[in-house]
């Protein structure tokens, strides 16, 4: 198949391209940055320099390429700019979906998150609602996620990958990533907040498998939703950082997510089933 990857040089895109190429697909990888074209070519894909906010250029490129599938891995999180990221999700996704539809694309696979669910006491399943009543600043992320998921669902076949919190190479949790720095500087408290992790290799692999998955949202998270009090001391130890202090409490939405549907219904098997061993391998 011909596959258009938006966000090809990002933390997931660069792991995904070789997997798609190895599976026999013809891949076009998009970046804004002409310095990253060589990386994209070295991973076996054709490069395309494009800004997702340039609506006309996105339409024109999509019509020229006429892909069978579009994979949306666009975020703007390198600088942890959540306003910018919400704009990518809302305006960027709108442009991508409209251009894909105009070019007759029948399938889109898109990156979402597994911590946008409403408050609850158990890990969230896909049956749970998104947290529509969230107050600011969380509302900014939720509005972006809702807009992204609704737009992508306009494509007749659509898989929405609700990813857990990434760790692994190039992520905030990598040895020199932002979270590692905060732990080294003793800035993070271990709380009761529950989070679901996901190794970036598993995120990329799920995007490949999603070429054959049914439409709808699917949680792609590891097997073990974890409270800060459990994972943070292990992560700190792996970084040889000071042990974190404990602070009681969690927000209702800090509940983690369940991968039952992915595992039982789709037969997905994570390469890194638990952060417990994965975080130690950084
Ligand atoms: N679920 C999660 O936990 C999660 C999800 C996403 C990201 N993150 C974190 O965020 C950090 C950064 O992620 P990242 O390396 O993937 O970088 P990023 O800055 O989030 O960019 C991701 C991709 O989106 C593309 N992009 C952004 N704005 C664009 C625009 N206007 N037009 C076209 N393309 C655009 C980038 O293109 P360029 O090649 O032009 O930069 C890049 O390929 C990582 O450390 C990761 O841990 C976490």
PDB file of C-alpha atoms in Angstrom, residues 72-250:
ATOM      1  CA  UNK A  72      -1.213  10.865  11.785  1.00  0.00           C
ATOM      2  CA  UNK A  73       1.625  11.035  14.322  1.00  0.00           C
ATOM      3  CA  UNK A  74       1.753  14.836  14.524  1.00  0.00           C
ATOM      4  CA  UNK A  75       2.333  16.464  17.895  1.00  0.00           C
ATOM      5  CA  UNK A  76       4.213  19.552  18.989  1.00  0.00           C
ATOM      6  CA  UNK A  77       5.647  18.454  22.274  1.00  0.00           C
ATOM      7  CA  UNK A  78       9.416  18.788  21.901  1.00  0.00           C
ATOM      8  CA  UNK A  79       9.201  22.048  23.879  1.00  0.00           C
ATOM      9  CA  UNK A  80       6.235  20.878  25.965  1.00  0.00           C
ATOM     10  CA  UNK A  81       4.140  23.651  24.409  1.00  0.00           C
ATOM     11  CA  UNK A  82       0.621  22.387  25.127  1.00  0.00           C
ATOM     12  CA  UNK A  83      -1.105  25.336  23.402  1.00  0.00           C
ATOM     13  CA  UNK A  84       0.786  24.617  20.194  1.00  0.00           C
ATOM     14  CA  UNK A  85       0.031  20.951  20.557  1.00  0.00           C
ATOM     15  CA  UNK A  86      -3.697  21.659  20.852  1.00  0.00           C
ATOM     16  CA  UNK A  87      -3.465  23.751  17.663  1.00  0.00           C
ATOM     17  CA  UNK A  88      -1.820  20.835  15.837  1.00  0.00           C
ATOM     18  CA  UNK A  89      -4.596  18.548  17.032  1.00  0.00           C
ATOM     19  CA  UNK A  90      -7.433  20.900  16.083  1.00  0.00           C
ATOM     20  CA  UNK A  91      -6.272  22.849  13.017  1.00  0.00           C
ATOM     21  CA  UNK A  92      -3.594  20.435  11.835  1.00  0.00           C
ATOM     22  CA  UNK A  93      -5.885  17.417  12.004  1.00  0.00           C
ATOM     23  CA  UNK A  94      -8.655  19.361  10.220  1.00  0.00           C
ATOM     24  CA  UNK A  95      -6.315  20.103   7.317  1.00  0.00           C
ATOM     25  CA  UNK A  96      -5.036  16.527   7.177  1.00  0.00           C
ATOM     26  CA  UNK A  97      -8.515  14.962   7.259  1.00  0.00           C
ATOM     27  CA  UNK A  98     -10.005  17.349   4.688  1.00  0.00           C
ATOM     28  CA  UNK A  99      -7.066  16.872   2.321  1.00  0.00           C
ATOM     29  CA  UNK A 100      -7.207  13.094   2.766  1.00  0.00           C
ATOM     30  CA  UNK A 101     -10.909  13.033   1.988  1.00  0.00           C
ATOM     31  CA  UNK A 102     -10.437  15.222  -1.082  1.00  0.00           C
ATOM     32  CA  UNK A 103      -7.816  12.721  -2.307  1.00  0.00           C
ATOM     33  CA  UNK A 104     -10.104   9.716  -1.697  1.00  0.00           C
ATOM     34  CA  UNK A 105      -8.199   8.285   1.283  1.00  0.00           C
ATOM     35  CA  UNK A 106     -10.243   5.509   2.898  1.00  0.00           C
ATOM     36  CA  UNK A 107      -8.237   4.788   6.071  1.00  0.00           C
ATOM     37  CA  UNK A 108      -6.593   6.969   8.706  1.00  0.00           C
ATOM     38  CA  UNK A 109      -4.692   5.904  11.812  1.00  0.00           C
ATOM     39  CA  UNK A 110      -4.123   8.627  14.389  1.00  0.00           C
ATOM     40  CA  UNK A 111      -2.263   9.191  17.635  1.00  0.00           C
ATOM     41  CA  UNK A 112      -4.397  10.087  20.664  1.00  0.00           C
ATOM     42  CA  UNK A 113      -3.835   9.660  24.418  1.00  0.00           C
ATOM     43  CA  UNK A 114      -5.101   7.242  27.078  1.00  0.00           C
ATOM     44  CA  UNK A 115      -5.391   9.828  29.875  1.00  0.00           C
ATOM     45  CA  UNK A 116      -8.215  11.953  28.442  1.00  0.00           C
ATOM     46  CA  UNK A 117     -10.949   9.903  30.160  1.00  0.00           C
ATOM     47  CA  UNK A 118     -13.460  11.188  32.701  1.00  0.00           C
ATOM     48  CA  UNK A 119     -12.672  10.640  36.397  1.00  0.00           C
ATOM     49  CA  UNK A 120     -13.059   7.128  37.814  1.00  0.00           C
ATOM     50  CA  UNK A 121     -11.630   4.636  40.262  1.00  0.00           C
ATOM     51  CA  UNK A 122     -10.622   1.917  37.803  1.00  0.00           C
ATOM     52  CA  UNK A 123      -8.370   1.986  34.728  1.00  0.00           C
ATOM     53  CA  UNK A 124     -10.415   3.414  31.853  1.00  0.00           C
ATOM     54  CA  UNK A 125     -11.778   1.288  29.022  1.00  0.00           C
ATOM     55  CA  UNK A 126     -12.768   2.552  25.581  1.00  0.00           C
ATOM     56  CA  UNK A 127     -16.398   2.489  26.784  1.00  0.00           C
ATOM     57  CA  UNK A 128     -15.682   5.337  29.229  1.00  0.00           C
ATOM     58  CA  UNK A 129     -16.379   8.912  28.134  1.00  0.00           C
ATOM     59  CA  UNK A 130     -13.735  11.526  27.529  1.00  0.00           C
ATOM     60  CA  UNK A 131     -13.360  14.163  30.248  1.00  0.00           C
ATOM     61  CA  UNK A 132     -15.541  16.807  28.566  1.00  0.00           C
ATOM     62  CA  UNK A 133     -16.042  18.833  31.773  1.00  0.00           C
ATOM     63  CA  UNK A 134     -12.348  19.130  32.648  1.00  0.00           C
ATOM     64  CA  UNK A 135     -11.307  22.547  33.951  1.00  0.00           C
ATOM     65  CA  UNK A 136      -8.355  24.532  32.549  1.00  0.00           C
ATOM     66  CA  UNK A 137      -5.512  23.839  31.943  1.00  0.00           C
ATOM     67  CA  UNK A 138      -6.489  20.177  31.327  1.00  0.00           C
ATOM     68  CA  UNK A 139      -9.372  21.405  29.148  1.00  0.00           C
ATOM     69  CA  UNK A 140      -6.867  22.618  26.531  1.00  0.00           C
ATOM     70  CA  UNK A 141      -5.615  19.056  25.997  1.00  0.00           C
ATOM     71  CA  UNK A 142      -9.088  17.526  26.129  1.00  0.00           C
ATOM     72  CA  UNK A 143     -10.471  19.996  23.568  1.00  0.00           C
ATOM     73  CA  UNK A 144      -7.584  19.102  21.257  1.00  0.00           C
ATOM     74  CA  UNK A 145      -8.123  15.371  21.690  1.00  0.00           C
ATOM     75  CA  UNK A 146     -11.893  15.602  21.148  1.00  0.00           C
ATOM     76  CA  UNK A 147     -11.422  17.669  17.974  1.00  0.00           C
ATOM     77  CA  UNK A 148      -8.758  15.281  16.677  1.00  0.00           C
ATOM     78  CA  UNK A 149     -10.769  12.133  17.346  1.00  0.00           C
ATOM     79  CA  UNK A 150     -13.989  13.571  15.881  1.00  0.00           C
ATOM     80  CA  UNK A 151     -12.245  14.767  12.722  1.00  0.00           C
ATOM     81  CA  UNK A 152     -10.415  11.459  12.169  1.00  0.00           C
ATOM     82  CA  UNK A 153     -13.704   9.568  12.641  1.00  0.00           C
ATOM     83  CA  UNK A 154     -15.018  11.338   9.501  1.00  0.00           C
ATOM     84  CA  UNK A 155     -12.773   9.031   7.433  1.00  0.00           C
ATOM     85  CA  UNK A 156     -14.675   5.830   6.651  1.00  0.00           C
ATOM     86  CA  UNK A 157     -12.018   3.538   8.185  1.00  0.00           C
ATOM     87  CA  UNK A 158     -10.296   5.098  11.175  1.00  0.00           C
ATOM     88  CA  UNK A 159      -8.245   3.729  14.050  1.00  0.00           C
ATOM     89  CA  UNK A 160      -7.595   6.032  16.987  1.00  0.00           C
ATOM     90  CA  UNK A 161      -4.627   4.859  19.017  1.00  0.00           C
ATOM     91  CA  UNK A 162      -5.062   6.085  22.583  1.00  0.00           C
ATOM     92  CA  UNK A 163      -1.441   5.752  23.603  1.00  0.00           C
ATOM     93  CA  UNK A 164      -0.113   5.555  27.138  1.00  0.00           C
ATOM     94  CA  UNK A 165       2.707   7.776  28.412  1.00  0.00           C
ATOM     95  CA  UNK A 166       5.721   7.194  26.174  1.00  0.00           C
ATOM     96  CA  UNK A 167       9.034   6.078  27.530  1.00  0.00           C
ATOM     97  CA  UNK A 168      12.131   4.853  25.723  1.00  0.00           C
ATOM     98  CA  UNK A 169      14.578   6.512  23.310  1.00  0.00           C
ATOM     99  CA  UNK A 170      13.944  10.199  22.593  1.00  0.00           C
ATOM    100  CA  UNK A 171      11.110  10.581  25.104  1.00  0.00           C
ATOM    101  CA  UNK A 172      10.674  12.775  28.177  1.00  0.00           C
ATOM    102  CA  UNK A 173      11.519   9.664  30.232  1.00  0.00           C
ATOM    103  CA  UNK A 174      14.752   8.887  28.379  1.00  0.00           C
ATOM    104  CA  UNK A 175      17.908   9.112  30.455  1.00  0.00           C
ATOM    105  CA  UNK A 176      18.463  12.779  29.431  1.00  0.00           C
ATOM    106  CA  UNK A 177      14.754  13.629  28.971  1.00  0.00           C
ATOM    107  CA  UNK A 178      12.768  16.304  30.797  1.00  0.00           C
ATOM    108  CA  UNK A 179      11.254  13.928  33.361  1.00  0.00           C
ATOM    109  CA  UNK A 180      14.648  12.400  34.121  1.00  0.00           C
ATOM    110  CA  UNK A 181      15.971  15.910  34.803  1.00  0.00           C
ATOM    111  CA  UNK A 182      13.084  16.655  37.168  1.00  0.00           C
ATOM    112  CA  UNK A 183      13.694  13.414  39.059  1.00  0.00           C
ATOM    113  CA  UNK A 184      17.434  14.120  39.273  1.00  0.00           C
ATOM    114  CA  UNK A 185      16.605  17.576  40.661  1.00  0.00           C
ATOM    115  CA  UNK A 186      14.224  16.077  43.216  1.00  0.00           C
ATOM    116  CA  UNK A 187      11.306  18.076  41.746  1.00  0.00           C
ATOM    117  CA  UNK A 188       8.767  15.242  41.412  1.00  0.00           C
ATOM    118  CA  UNK A 189       6.607  13.902  44.222  1.00  0.00           C
ATOM    119  CA  UNK A 190       5.446  10.294  44.288  1.00  0.00           C
ATOM    120  CA  UNK A 191       1.642  10.510  44.571  1.00  0.00           C
ATOM    121  CA  UNK A 192      -1.292   8.114  44.232  1.00  0.00           C
ATOM    122  CA  UNK A 193      -1.902   9.334  40.653  1.00  0.00           C
ATOM    123  CA  UNK A 194      -2.218   6.322  38.349  1.00  0.00           C
ATOM    124  CA  UNK A 195      -0.745   6.405  34.866  1.00  0.00           C
ATOM    125  CA  UNK A 196      -0.360   3.883  32.050  1.00  0.00           C
ATOM    126  CA  UNK A 197       3.013   3.718  30.321  1.00  0.00           C
ATOM    127  CA  UNK A 198       3.887   2.599  26.809  1.00  0.00           C
ATOM    128  CA  UNK A 199       7.289   1.906  25.295  1.00  0.00           C
ATOM    129  CA  UNK A 200       7.745   3.800  22.007  1.00  0.00           C
ATOM    130  CA  UNK A 201       8.579   0.535  20.173  1.00  0.00           C
ATOM    131  CA  UNK A 202       5.124  -0.744  21.131  1.00  0.00           C
ATOM    132  CA  UNK A 203       3.507   2.524  20.027  1.00  0.00           C
ATOM    133  CA  UNK A 204       5.133   2.274  16.582  1.00  0.00           C
ATOM    134  CA  UNK A 205       4.350  -1.436  16.240  1.00  0.00           C
ATOM    135  CA  UNK A 206       0.674  -0.830  17.083  1.00  0.00           C
ATOM    136  CA  UNK A 207       0.478   1.789  14.314  1.00  0.00           C
ATOM    137  CA  UNK A 208       1.705  -0.870  11.852  1.00  0.00           C
ATOM    138  CA  UNK A 209      -0.820  -3.436  13.118  1.00  0.00           C
ATOM    139  CA  UNK A 210      -3.597  -0.835  12.960  1.00  0.00           C
ATOM    140  CA  UNK A 211      -3.460  -1.077   9.157  1.00  0.00           C
ATOM    141  CA  UNK A 212      -5.659  -4.143   9.713  1.00  0.00           C
ATOM    142  CA  UNK A 213      -7.616  -3.182  12.824  1.00  0.00           C
ATOM    143  CA  UNK A 214     -11.315  -2.256  12.916  1.00  0.00           C
ATOM    144  CA  UNK A 215     -12.454   1.364  13.186  1.00  0.00           C
ATOM    145  CA  UNK A 216     -12.703   3.088  16.543  1.00  0.00           C
ATOM    146  CA  UNK A 217     -10.624   4.066  19.555  1.00  0.00           C
ATOM    147  CA  UNK A 218      -8.281   1.555  21.158  1.00  0.00           C
ATOM    148  CA  UNK A 219      -6.160   1.909  24.289  1.00  0.00           C
ATOM    149  CA  UNK A 220      -2.528   1.085  23.559  1.00  0.00           C
ATOM    150  CA  UNK A 221      -0.972   0.938  27.003  1.00  0.00           C
ATOM    151  CA  UNK A 222       1.109  -1.581  28.892  1.00  0.00           C
ATOM    152  CA  UNK A 223      -0.347  -4.209  31.237  1.00  0.00           C
ATOM    153  CA  UNK A 224       0.220  -2.427  34.511  1.00  0.00           C
ATOM    154  CA  UNK A 225      -1.389   0.938  35.276  1.00  0.00           C
ATOM    155  CA  UNK A 226       0.880   2.341  37.969  1.00  0.00           C
ATOM    156  CA  UNK A 227       0.590   4.770  40.877  1.00  0.00           C
ATOM    157  CA  UNK A 228       3.391   7.304  41.245  1.00  0.00           C
ATOM    158  CA  UNK A 229       4.219   5.815  44.626  1.00  0.00           C
ATOM    159  CA  UNK A 230       5.031   2.557  42.782  1.00  0.00           C
ATOM    160  CA  UNK A 231       6.762   3.621  39.570  1.00  0.00           C
ATOM    161  CA  UNK A 232       8.600   6.791  40.573  1.00  0.00           C
ATOM    162  CA  UNK A 233      10.938   5.215  43.164  1.00  0.00           C
ATOM    163  CA  UNK A 234      11.881   2.492  40.635  1.00  0.00           C
ATOM    164  CA  UNK A 235      12.486   5.079  37.903  1.00  0.00           C
ATOM    165  CA  UNK A 236      14.539   7.249  40.290  1.00  0.00           C
ATOM    166  CA  UNK A 237      16.630   4.228  41.240  1.00  0.00           C
ATOM    167  CA  UNK A 238      17.226   3.365  37.556  1.00  0.00           C
ATOM    168  CA  UNK A 239      18.466   6.945  37.056  1.00  0.00           C
ATOM    169  CA  UNK A 240      20.565   6.751  40.244  1.00  0.00           C
ATOM    170  CA  UNK A 241      18.641   9.818  41.393  1.00  0.00           C
ATOM    171  CA  UNK A 242      17.495  10.649  44.935  1.00  0.00           C
ATOM    172  CA  UNK A 243      14.389   8.776  46.147  1.00  0.00           C
ATOM    173  CA  UNK A 244      11.224  10.900  45.696  1.00  0.00           C
ATOM    174  CA  UNK A 245       9.092  12.108  48.579  1.00  0.00           C
ATOM    175  CA  UNK A 246       5.518  10.837  48.945  1.00  0.00           C
ATOM    176  CA  UNK A 247       2.448  13.099  48.742  1.00  0.00           C
ATOM    177  CA  UNK A 248      -0.984  11.583  49.254  1.00  0.00           C
ATOM    178  CA  UNK A 249      -3.767  12.011  46.683  1.00  0.00           C
ATOM    179  CA  UNK A 250      -4.633  11.907  42.991  1.00  0.00           C
TER     180      UNK A 250
END
